[in-house]
XYZ file of C-alpha atoms in Angstrom:
661
model
C 66.017 56.172 -52.716
C 68.886 57.826 -54.605
C 72.274 56.145 -54.432
C 73.862 59.244 -52.930
C 71.173 59.601 -50.216
C 72.373 60.951 -46.865
C 71.338 59.674 -43.420
C 68.813 62.493 -43.213
C 67.305 61.491 -46.549
C 67.065 57.886 -45.439
C 65.531 58.928 -42.100
C 62.855 61.010 -43.817
C 62.050 58.132 -46.132
C 61.748 55.610 -43.296
C 59.487 57.943 -41.325
C 57.128 58.001 -44.311
C 57.246 54.202 -44.434
C 56.424 54.009 -40.717
C 53.286 56.060 -41.280
C 52.011 53.655 -43.922
C 49.726 50.663 -43.423
C 52.143 47.933 -44.489
C 54.732 46.534 -42.097
C 56.430 44.382 -44.738
C 59.505 46.189 -46.113
C 61.470 44.864 -49.115
C 64.907 46.514 -49.181
C 66.479 46.372 -52.635
C 69.660 48.402 -52.752
C 73.454 48.048 -52.866
C 75.835 46.698 -50.269
C 76.927 50.247 -49.382
C 73.684 51.988 -48.316
C 71.895 48.788 -47.248
C 73.422 48.509 -43.745
C 72.849 52.235 -43.216
C 69.135 51.841 -43.901
C 68.832 48.978 -41.389
C 70.825 50.911 -38.789
C 68.481 53.901 -39.056
C 65.450 51.587 -39.001
C 66.771 50.109 -35.757
C 67.122 53.599 -34.321
C 63.544 54.501 -35.334
C 62.146 51.358 -33.706
C 61.213 49.765 -37.021
C 62.923 46.439 -36.284
C 60.293 45.352 -33.752
C 57.834 42.482 -33.662
C 55.271 43.996 -36.021
C 57.703 44.358 -38.936
C 58.924 42.006 -41.659
C 62.184 42.935 -43.425
C 63.160 41.200 -46.667
C 66.529 42.137 -48.192
C 67.707 41.176 -51.670
C 71.030 39.378 -52.084
C 73.140 42.418 -51.221
C 72.872 41.367 -47.581
C 73.919 37.774 -48.245
C 76.895 39.109 -50.191
C 77.975 41.141 -47.154
C 77.567 38.126 -44.891
C 79.665 35.981 -47.280
C 82.479 38.418 -47.923
C 82.812 40.242 -44.579
C 82.084 37.428 -42.133
C 82.403 37.546 -39.227
C 80.801 40.937 -38.771
C 81.050 42.909 -35.543
C 78.202 42.572 -33.067
C 76.826 46.084 -33.676
C 76.350 45.414 -37.379
C 74.761 42.032 -36.693
C 72.300 43.611 -34.236
C 70.895 45.683 -37.097
C 70.358 42.557 -39.219
C 68.537 40.373 -36.649
C 65.385 38.717 -37.999
C 65.920 39.917 -41.567
C 65.164 37.470 -44.391
C 67.487 37.630 -47.381
C 68.270 35.685 -50.555
C 71.508 33.897 -51.338
C 72.301 32.700 -54.861
C 72.360 28.929 -54.769
C 75.373 26.865 -55.793
C 75.100 23.095 -55.198
C 77.759 21.599 -52.993
C 80.409 19.528 -54.817
C 83.955 18.310 -54.404
C 85.175 20.831 -56.998
C 83.481 23.697 -55.125
C 84.938 22.635 -51.771
C 88.474 22.469 -53.192
C 88.148 25.899 -54.773
C 86.766 27.461 -51.577
C 89.645 25.936 -49.626
C 92.243 27.314 -52.057
C 90.524 30.708 -51.990
C 90.535 30.835 -48.212
C 94.221 30.057 -48.086
C 95.006 32.619 -50.770
C 92.824 35.382 -49.291
C 94.178 34.753 -45.794
C 97.749 35.336 -46.947
C 97.021 38.351 -49.116
C 94.719 40.360 -46.803
C 96.280 41.719 -43.649
C 92.980 42.540 -41.888
C 91.642 39.013 -42.227
C 90.172 36.720 -44.835
C 87.994 37.952 -47.656
C 85.031 35.609 -47.989
C 83.930 34.054 -51.226
C 80.421 34.824 -52.385
C 78.506 33.262 -55.244
C 79.539 36.250 -57.342
C 83.092 34.981 -56.910
C 82.014 31.588 -58.205
C 80.433 33.258 -61.223
C 83.629 35.226 -61.852
C 85.849 32.153 -61.481
C 83.756 30.079 -63.901
C 83.757 32.977 -66.380
C 87.543 33.351 -66.270
C 88.032 29.571 -66.529
C 85.742 29.425 -69.557
C 87.501 32.329 -71.311
C 90.934 30.881 -70.593
C 90.070 27.576 -72.261
C 88.340 29.369 -75.167
C 91.315 31.663 -75.827
C 93.683 28.695 -75.691
C 91.549 26.938 -78.304
C 91.388 30.194 -80.287
C 95.184 30.389 -80.602
C 95.469 26.682 -81.341
C 93.219 27.274 -84.350
C 95.549 30.012 -85.679
C 93.620 32.945 -84.375
C 95.382 36.309 -84.045
C 94.593 39.405 -82.022
C 93.692 42.285 -84.337
C 91.181 45.161 -84.227
C 89.577 47.413 -86.818
C 87.449 50.532 -86.720
C 83.695 50.448 -87.260
C 82.300 53.278 -89.356
C 79.023 53.051 -87.488
C 80.735 54.044 -84.240
C 82.173 57.204 -85.773
C 78.654 58.577 -85.899
C 78.584 58.487 -82.075
C 81.328 61.090 -81.795
C 81.309 62.967 -78.520
C 79.404 62.163 -75.405
C 80.633 60.974 -72.039
C 80.938 57.337 -73.146
C 83.330 58.032 -76.031
C 81.897 55.156 -78.032
C 83.632 56.398 -81.209
C 86.969 55.375 -79.691
C 85.979 51.712 -79.612
C 87.287 49.105 -82.102
C 85.976 45.792 -83.380
C 87.810 42.513 -82.537
C 88.420 40.840 -85.883
C 88.518 37.290 -84.475
C 85.237 37.604 -82.662
C 83.395 34.863 -84.503
C 86.238 32.378 -84.034
C 86.475 33.213 -80.312
C 82.709 32.818 -79.917
C 82.833 29.370 -81.503
C 85.730 28.475 -79.213
C 83.700 29.554 -76.160
C 80.717 27.481 -77.230
C 82.902 24.415 -77.775
C 84.509 24.455 -74.323
C 83.620 21.250 -72.458
C 81.852 22.239 -69.187
C 80.454 18.793 -68.334
C 82.934 18.324 -65.501
C 81.808 21.561 -63.820
C 78.610 22.319 -61.796
C 76.505 25.105 -63.197
C 74.836 27.450 -60.742
C 71.108 26.828 -60.864
C 68.758 29.750 -61.318
C 67.694 29.415 -57.698
C 68.154 31.117 -54.344
C 68.589 29.999 -50.796
C 66.232 31.765 -48.385
C 68.182 32.581 -45.230
C 67.242 34.099 -41.880
C 69.802 36.242 -40.074
C 69.973 35.239 -36.403
C 72.633 35.592 -33.723
C 76.113 35.930 -35.151
C 75.282 34.230 -38.447
C 72.373 33.013 -40.508
C 70.202 29.947 -40.961
C 68.857 28.502 -44.205
C 65.073 28.134 -44.052
C 64.450 26.922 -47.602
C 64.909 27.494 -51.312
C 63.251 29.371 -54.124
C 63.390 28.675 -57.858
C 61.311 29.451 -60.909
C 60.766 25.728 -61.352
C 59.292 24.828 -57.985
C 58.702 28.049 -56.046
C 59.344 27.869 -52.300
C 60.549 24.548 -50.940
C 62.600 23.025 -48.149
C 64.197 20.603 -50.644
C 67.246 21.568 -52.754
C 66.398 22.534 -56.355
C 68.457 19.693 -57.888
C 66.152 17.196 -56.150
C 63.052 18.927 -57.476
C 64.338 19.140 -61.065
C 64.018 15.353 -61.280
C 60.272 15.558 -60.492
C 57.333 17.200 -62.264
C 56.864 20.824 -61.159
C 54.522 21.231 -58.195
C 53.439 24.803 -57.443
C 50.508 23.886 -55.200
C 50.045 25.966 -52.065
C 50.541 22.895 -49.864
C 53.999 22.399 -51.363
C 55.050 26.033 -50.909
C 56.621 26.105 -47.478
C 59.714 27.119 -45.521
C 61.114 26.231 -42.146
C 60.168 28.412 -39.179
C 61.508 31.958 -39.052
C 62.821 34.023 -36.154
C 61.381 37.441 -36.938
C 62.562 40.899 -35.854
C 62.097 41.264 -32.129
C 63.303 37.668 -31.555
C 59.850 36.121 -31.967
C 58.686 33.036 -33.805
C 55.101 34.302 -34.010
C 54.327 35.377 -37.539
C 53.870 39.173 -37.693
C 50.600 40.569 -38.932
C 52.436 42.580 -41.581
C 50.087 45.548 -41.480
C 48.542 48.095 -39.153
C 46.094 50.919 -39.579
C 48.245 53.873 -40.614
C 48.627 56.763 -38.199
C 48.234 59.257 -40.994
C 45.693 57.197 -42.940
C 42.050 57.906 -43.551
C 39.267 56.533 -41.417
C 37.573 53.400 -42.655
C 34.137 54.124 -44.030
C 31.808 51.565 -42.468
C 28.409 51.345 -44.119
C 25.356 50.902 -41.882
C 21.838 50.212 -43.258
C 19.418 53.056 -42.643
C 16.473 50.913 -41.578
C 12.879 52.048 -41.208
C 11.738 48.985 -39.229
C 13.116 46.704 -36.548
C 15.346 49.493 -35.404
C 16.336 47.472 -32.360
C 18.957 45.901 -34.625
C 20.405 49.097 -36.056
C 19.270 52.712 -36.248
C 20.734 56.191 -36.457
C 20.332 58.436 -33.453
C 18.160 61.291 -34.637
C 20.013 64.545 -35.177
C 23.476 62.944 -34.852
C 25.936 60.850 -36.844
C 25.827 58.140 -34.182
C 24.217 54.714 -34.509
C 22.791 52.325 -31.958
C 21.281 48.866 -31.816
C 22.176 45.250 -31.320
C 24.396 44.990 -34.434
C 26.244 48.197 -33.556
C 26.953 47.032 -30.005
C 28.313 43.707 -31.280
C 30.546 45.506 -33.793
C 31.831 47.958 -31.172
C 32.515 45.205 -28.643
C 34.446 43.203 -31.264
C 36.503 46.260 -32.232
C 37.463 46.781 -28.600
C 38.933 43.261 -28.491
C 41.304 43.879 -31.418
C 44.985 44.313 -30.512
C 45.125 47.559 -32.492
C 43.051 50.668 -33.022
C 40.772 50.839 -36.063
C 39.879 54.426 -36.992
C 36.479 54.264 -38.625
C 33.384 56.286 -39.362
C 29.858 54.894 -39.635
C 27.996 56.085 -42.724
C 24.304 55.335 -43.389
C 23.189 53.470 -46.491
C 19.610 53.882 -47.690
C 17.096 56.636 -48.320
C 15.340 56.314 -44.958
C 11.991 55.566 -46.599
C 12.472 51.878 -47.385
C 14.679 49.188 -45.951
C 17.772 49.042 -48.188
C 18.799 45.964 -50.155
C 21.618 44.098 -48.433
C 22.817 42.651 -51.752
C 23.249 46.107 -53.251
C 24.836 47.141 -49.969
C 27.645 44.582 -50.119
C 28.181 45.303 -53.828
C 29.382 48.762 -52.870
C 32.301 47.305 -50.929
C 33.710 45.772 -54.117
C 32.582 48.087 -56.899
C 32.177 51.326 -54.975
C 29.327 52.272 -57.297
C 26.119 53.296 -55.587
C 22.817 53.792 -57.317
C 22.062 56.440 -54.725
C 25.045 58.789 -54.671
C 27.398 57.347 -57.353
C 30.388 57.486 -55.015
C 32.957 55.119 -53.600
C 31.575 54.837 -50.123
C 32.312 51.787 -48.003
C 35.301 49.786 -46.785
C 33.033 47.408 -44.846
C 29.366 46.836 -44.064
C 27.910 46.413 -40.578
C 24.322 45.533 -39.764
C 21.668 42.861 -40.216
C 23.352 41.351 -43.298
C 22.437 37.750 -44.038
C 25.225 35.453 -45.234
C 24.006 33.812 -48.430
C 25.843 32.165 -51.309
C 25.728 34.926 -53.920
C 26.970 37.492 -51.392
C 29.974 35.381 -50.394
C 31.152 35.661 -53.999
C 31.291 39.431 -53.561
C 32.753 39.905 -50.075
C 34.188 38.041 -47.112
C 32.001 37.670 -44.027
C 33.024 37.448 -40.411
C 32.069 34.718 -37.992
C 28.230 34.783 -37.714
C 26.752 36.418 -34.640
C 23.006 35.758 -35.269
C 21.164 32.665 -36.518
C 18.149 33.611 -38.616
C 16.434 31.316 -41.117
C 13.193 31.950 -43.022
C 9.856 31.159 -41.358
C 6.166 31.608 -42.189
C 3.980 33.879 -40.044
C 0.196 33.689 -40.272
C -2.846 34.877 -38.392
C -4.232 32.336 -35.952
C -7.705 32.103 -34.411
C -8.635 31.100 -30.901
C -10.608 27.919 -30.421
C -13.231 28.608 -27.711
C -12.791 26.372 -24.726
C -15.695 23.990 -23.895
C -16.405 20.924 -21.823
C -15.485 18.765 -24.845
C -12.250 20.612 -25.857
C -10.143 17.632 -24.831
C -11.528 15.690 -27.818
C -10.070 18.098 -30.441
C -6.586 16.591 -30.706
C -8.011 13.138 -31.417
C -9.130 11.299 -34.491
C -11.114 8.046 -34.212
C -7.819 6.137 -34.471
C -6.136 8.129 -31.707
C -8.429 7.627 -28.711
C -5.912 5.245 -27.203
C -3.524 8.165 -26.611
C -3.452 9.980 -23.321
C -5.561 13.121 -23.235
C -3.257 14.661 -20.686
C -0.453 14.640 -23.270
C -2.249 17.440 -25.084
C -3.041 19.505 -22.015
C -0.238 21.950 -22.831
C -1.269 22.561 -26.441
C -2.173 26.076 -27.471
C -5.646 26.372 -28.833
C -4.524 28.195 -31.963
C -5.583 27.320 -35.466
C -4.643 28.547 -38.948
C -5.419 27.414 -42.473
C -1.719 27.925 -43.310
C 0.341 24.972 -42.112
C 3.754 26.010 -43.429
C 5.668 26.866 -46.582
C 4.198 23.853 -48.403
C 0.716 25.333 -48.027
C 1.873 28.625 -49.544
C 3.592 26.916 -52.475
C 0.492 24.916 -53.373
C -1.914 27.849 -52.999
C -2.427 31.025 -55.027
C -2.710 33.370 -52.032
C -0.609 36.547 -51.807
C 2.517 36.407 -49.625
C 4.206 39.276 -47.815
C 7.949 39.726 -47.320
C 10.206 42.379 -45.821
C 11.365 45.090 -48.219
C 15.094 44.627 -48.955
C 15.213 41.052 -47.666
C 16.646 38.127 -49.610
C 13.329 36.340 -49.018
C 11.922 37.648 -52.307
C 14.680 36.108 -54.437
C 14.540 32.874 -52.479
C 10.787 32.463 -52.921
C 10.965 33.199 -56.637
C 14.211 31.500 -57.655
C 14.361 28.579 -55.241
C 10.700 27.759 -54.556
C 9.231 28.816 -57.906
C 6.577 31.144 -56.468
C 5.399 33.688 -59.045
C 6.591 37.186 -58.313
C 3.084 38.591 -58.775
C 2.054 36.864 -55.548
C 4.703 38.670 -53.480
C 4.032 41.968 -51.704
C 6.806 44.011 -50.052
C 6.149 45.235 -46.501
C 8.255 47.729 -44.575
C 7.212 47.841 -40.940
C 5.732 45.489 -38.320
C 2.564 47.553 -38.556
C 2.398 46.747 -42.274
C 2.764 43.065 -41.381
C -0.073 43.166 -38.857
C -2.439 45.091 -41.106
C -1.827 42.870 -44.138
C -2.282 39.690 -42.106
C -5.477 40.941 -40.469
C -6.970 41.951 -43.819
C -6.151 38.576 -45.334
C -6.315 37.727 -49.043
C -10.029 38.649 -49.218
C -9.392 42.121 -47.801
C -6.435 43.035 -49.979
C -3.875 41.729 -47.522
C -1.761 38.578 -47.490
C -2.274 35.030 -46.324
C 1.119 34.886 -44.625
C 4.424 36.711 -44.286
C 7.790 35.073 -44.981
C 10.647 36.659 -43.087
C 13.791 35.869 -41.124
C 13.420 34.374 -37.667
C 15.251 37.224 -35.912
C 12.710 39.794 -37.162
C 9.748 37.479 -36.606
C 10.647 36.837 -32.966
C 10.682 40.570 -32.398
C 7.390 40.990 -34.260
C 5.618 38.262 -32.287
C 6.857 39.514 -28.919
C 3.941 41.985 -28.825
C 1.473 40.471 -31.310
C 0.097 37.151 -30.133
C -2.749 37.040 -32.603
C -0.098 35.842 -35.065
C 2.198 32.844 -34.880
C 4.912 30.937 -36.723
C 3.349 28.050 -38.631
C 5.335 25.081 -39.834
C 9.073 24.680 -39.493
C 11.969 27.019 -40.287
C 12.674 26.063 -43.899
C 16.097 27.671 -44.429
C 19.188 28.078 -42.304
C 20.950 31.431 -42.464
C 23.141 33.662 -40.300
C 24.205 37.299 -40.030
C 27.754 38.615 -40.285
C 29.769 41.743 -41.020
C 31.056 42.155 -44.611
C 34.602 43.086 -45.671
C 36.474 43.045 -48.988
C 37.910 39.717 -50.100
C 41.117 38.713 -48.273
C 40.725 41.496 -45.730
C 42.798 40.666 -42.616
C 40.329 42.703 -40.583
C 37.602 40.151 -41.344
C 39.730 37.404 -39.772
C 40.509 39.437 -36.664
C 36.862 40.457 -36.260
C 35.802 36.807 -36.523
C 38.194 35.931 -33.715
C 36.807 38.783 -31.630
C 33.183 37.659 -32.207
C 34.114 34.142 -31.068
C 35.561 35.626 -27.879
C 32.341 37.577 -27.312
C 30.382 34.351 -27.658
C 32.662 32.425 -25.311
C 32.728 35.024 -22.521
C 28.957 35.604 -22.609
C 29.058 39.218 -23.829
C 27.225 38.323 -27.039
C 24.294 36.927 -25.049
C 24.252 39.955 -22.756
C 24.070 42.294 -25.750
C 21.232 40.164 -27.156
C 19.317 40.360 -23.881
C 19.798 44.123 -23.749
C 18.194 44.797 -27.131
C 16.048 41.820 -28.079
C 14.922 40.078 -24.893
C 11.242 40.789 -24.215
C 8.405 38.739 -22.742
C 5.854 37.421 -25.204
C 2.679 39.458 -25.508
C 3.383 41.967 -22.723
C 2.332 45.034 -24.702
C -0.463 47.121 -23.195
C -2.160 47.175 -26.569
C -2.344 43.398 -26.779
C -5.958 42.272 -26.443
C -5.541 38.691 -27.487
C -4.502 36.183 -24.876
C -2.932 32.875 -25.693
C -5.580 30.340 -24.654
C -4.546 26.989 -23.310
C -6.574 23.975 -22.242
C -7.603 24.624 -18.628
C -9.499 22.735 -15.922
C -12.881 23.728 -17.328
C -11.905 22.183 -20.654
C -12.150 18.744 -19.010
C -15.638 19.027 -17.423
C -17.008 16.662 -20.036
C -14.379 14.083 -19.181
C -15.063 14.474 -15.468
C -18.844 14.143 -16.038
C -18.401 10.913 -17.973
C -16.179 9.464 -15.266
C -18.614 10.565 -12.510
C -21.619 9.116 -14.319
C -19.828 5.811 -14.825
C -18.933 5.617 -11.147
C -22.471 6.504 -10.077
C -23.951 3.893 -12.389
C -21.639 1.206 -11.032
C -22.608 2.127 -7.473
C -26.327 1.953 -8.248
C -25.982 -1.476 -9.853
C -24.102 -2.752 -6.821
C -26.678 -1.247 -4.431
C -29.594 -2.849 -6.303
C -27.880 -6.234 -6.208
C -27.323 -5.933 -2.457
C -30.957 -4.906 -1.839
C -32.261 -7.854 -3.840
C -30.103 -10.333 -1.940
C -31.081 -8.758 1.361
C -34.764 -8.931 0.527
C -34.487 -12.568 -0.527
C -32.550 -13.784 2.548
C -33.482 -11.522 5.462
C -37.012 -10.255 4.883
C -38.607 -13.239 6.724
C -36.269 -12.926 9.694
C -37.011 -9.238 10.065
C -40.808 -9.865 9.967
C -40.623 -12.770 12.441
C -38.670 -10.694 14.928
C -41.496 -8.195 14.937
C -39.203 -5.260 14.356
C -40.300 -3.247 11.383
C -38.820 0.145 12.203
C -36.862 1.838 9.450
C -33.749 2.266 11.528
C -33.756 -1.400 12.476
C -34.107 -2.467 8.845
C -31.268 -0.155 7.782
C -29.073 -1.501 10.562
C -29.906 -5.042 9.530
C -29.139 -4.187 5.863
C -25.751 -2.699 6.743
C -25.005 -5.777 8.841
C -25.922 -7.884 5.829
C -23.561 -5.906 3.606
C -20.736 -6.324 6.104
C -21.513 -10.010 6.410
C -21.461 -10.318 2.640
C -18.015 -8.796 2.611
C -16.889 -11.163 5.382
C -18.531 -14.077 3.591
C -16.558 -13.241 0.458
C -13.327 -13.162 2.442
C -14.197 -16.373 4.369
C -15.289 -18.091 1.196
C -11.950 -17.214 -0.388
C -10.110 -18.583 2.639
C -12.202 -21.771 2.652
C -11.472 -22.342 -1.007
C -7.766 -21.961 -0.420
C -7.963 -24.398 2.558
C -10.043 -26.907 0.584
C -7.523 -26.832 -2.253
C -4.695 -27.418 0.179
C -6.659 -30.249 1.896
C -7.471 -31.932 -1.397
C -3.838 -31.898 -2.358
C -2.934 -33.494 1.012
C -5.618 -36.214 0.750
C -4.517 -37.022 -2.775
C -0.955 -37.469 -1.654
C -2.052 -39.777 1.263
C -4.176 -41.917 -1.027
C -1.316 -42.213 -3.455
C 1.004 -43.302 -0.656
C -1.489 -45.847 0.792
C -2.123 -47.299 -2.655
C 1.552 -47.869 -3.181
C 1.894 -49.562 0.185
C -1.159 -51.789 -0.495
C 0.214 -52.881 -3.853
C 3.533 -53.675 -2.255
C 1.870 -55.787 0.489
C -0.242 -57.716 -1.991
C 2.806 -58.424 -4.078
C 4.677 -59.781 -1.091
C 1.709 -62.043 -0.047
C 1.428 -63.477 -3.519
C 5.077 -64.375 -3.579
C 4.785 -66.155 -0.193
C 1.829 -68.283 -1.367
C 3.709 -69.308 -4.476
C 6.641 -70.476 -2.446
C 4.344 -72.435 -0.104
C 2.728 -74.299 -2.959
C 6.080 -75.218 -4.376
C 7.130 -76.520 -0.979
């Protein structure tokens, strides 16, 4: 801004600033045009809550020298942060300020003229020169000047340098200046006070110096300690910002006249439920797109953006190359700077976090192993399959819910130890992980593009030119298995990973989008979007011919037969025993009664069985009574014995006494 700028010039300049992205304005000018700039900014609405205004020490000079200012001027300065040259407080400084106030109050009719730190500089300079000149004259110095032939060559020009002369006693005066004793005076440190203009004055919120950076402690206290420029030590007191708010402004917005953000979207050829381009348009749809759009709608500002596809449409693009474009802007496809951010099924892994910043994750998706499984035909002895000889003590019913699925692949350990080919999704990080982390030779890995490629390769198997298993992320696998139940996840998920949106390092938009994604998760919208695109019942496709087989009632016929046979055998043994006892005890009675009809014999046999049952009960009762009786008799005998012994003892004693008598 030129020094002679008019109000119109300043207005035009501020309008351009208002159309920019940044809302942090550093105003470095002179004390004359500075207040004019802030007054116009107030008029244009640029002193609101979204702005940060930082003024250099021209503003602190005005506040020092012209205080108190009228209320209109102070209204234009509210919330502004400015710098004030720091001079430590001392008795000498207080006395000088007092003398200055008295002097300025008498000399200036319109009020006092405040003393700024520039005044302190000027006073110290004059004091130093006065003592130096006094020493100069005491040493016999004289005031004399001479011409310098070198200056005559600068004849002409607006500065008239050829008219200047050289002070002959310059060296002596310089030595006198250097010898002046300044130990009784306080030097002004190369430091600034950071002040916040509020109300009718200002408030100090901290200090800044080259030695310590920002601090709430005075510089003279920090000079006695080792320098500490750590981020934890760099702090100020709270600030009241423009708009009378203590909430820290964002400091930026998307410019009204700025370009749209170019948001890269992977042009997938498979699993298009996550992201896909609407054919014949520039629009995109899918789970990832809906999450991104919903998060954008929660931001407190508008983000103009345009979705641009990444990929050739024939193969799934590499997510690592994708995020590289955000930083380098160099594409192997079109050699252009293309993306300001990346949205889609992008897995957050370590090497990618070194390139970009990711938002809060919105999908959990680790690596799993998918293999073909075969159905075990159900039979009467199927309940024995879960057991080994050492496990027959376990409950068979515990395994009644187990799927009758079997595969030679038991998990990632099986694949590592074998030499079978392994499939992975084209463009996925699974390839690098299997090679670099698990040590699987790259020759064993086969890229696959679509779910149909997965199914065909798994059905063919290693012997038919296919693969033994496919390693892919859980989110894709769940979608793949939702209509293909002849395959299954084997083993456990052996990595933990998540998806997020990618932005350049230190992008404030990444932070705001993370907050928005958390809100989507908390209010349930994230789950609703998931259910819209990815929720489907397992194996409901019309083309599915394989049915998950579970142990059913018929699978336990063998168990039931064994139990039935055991019961029948026990009954027959009991019946034979009863018949033998009946024949031995009642056959003579039946013959003597002369009744030999079958019905009479059966009736007599049933009566015998009932009597046997009663006999057992009566016998049990008799035994209990006999035990009780025996205990009673034993107690009586014990009591009688004691009495008898007592009587005999008494009789013996009486006889002894009689004999003595």
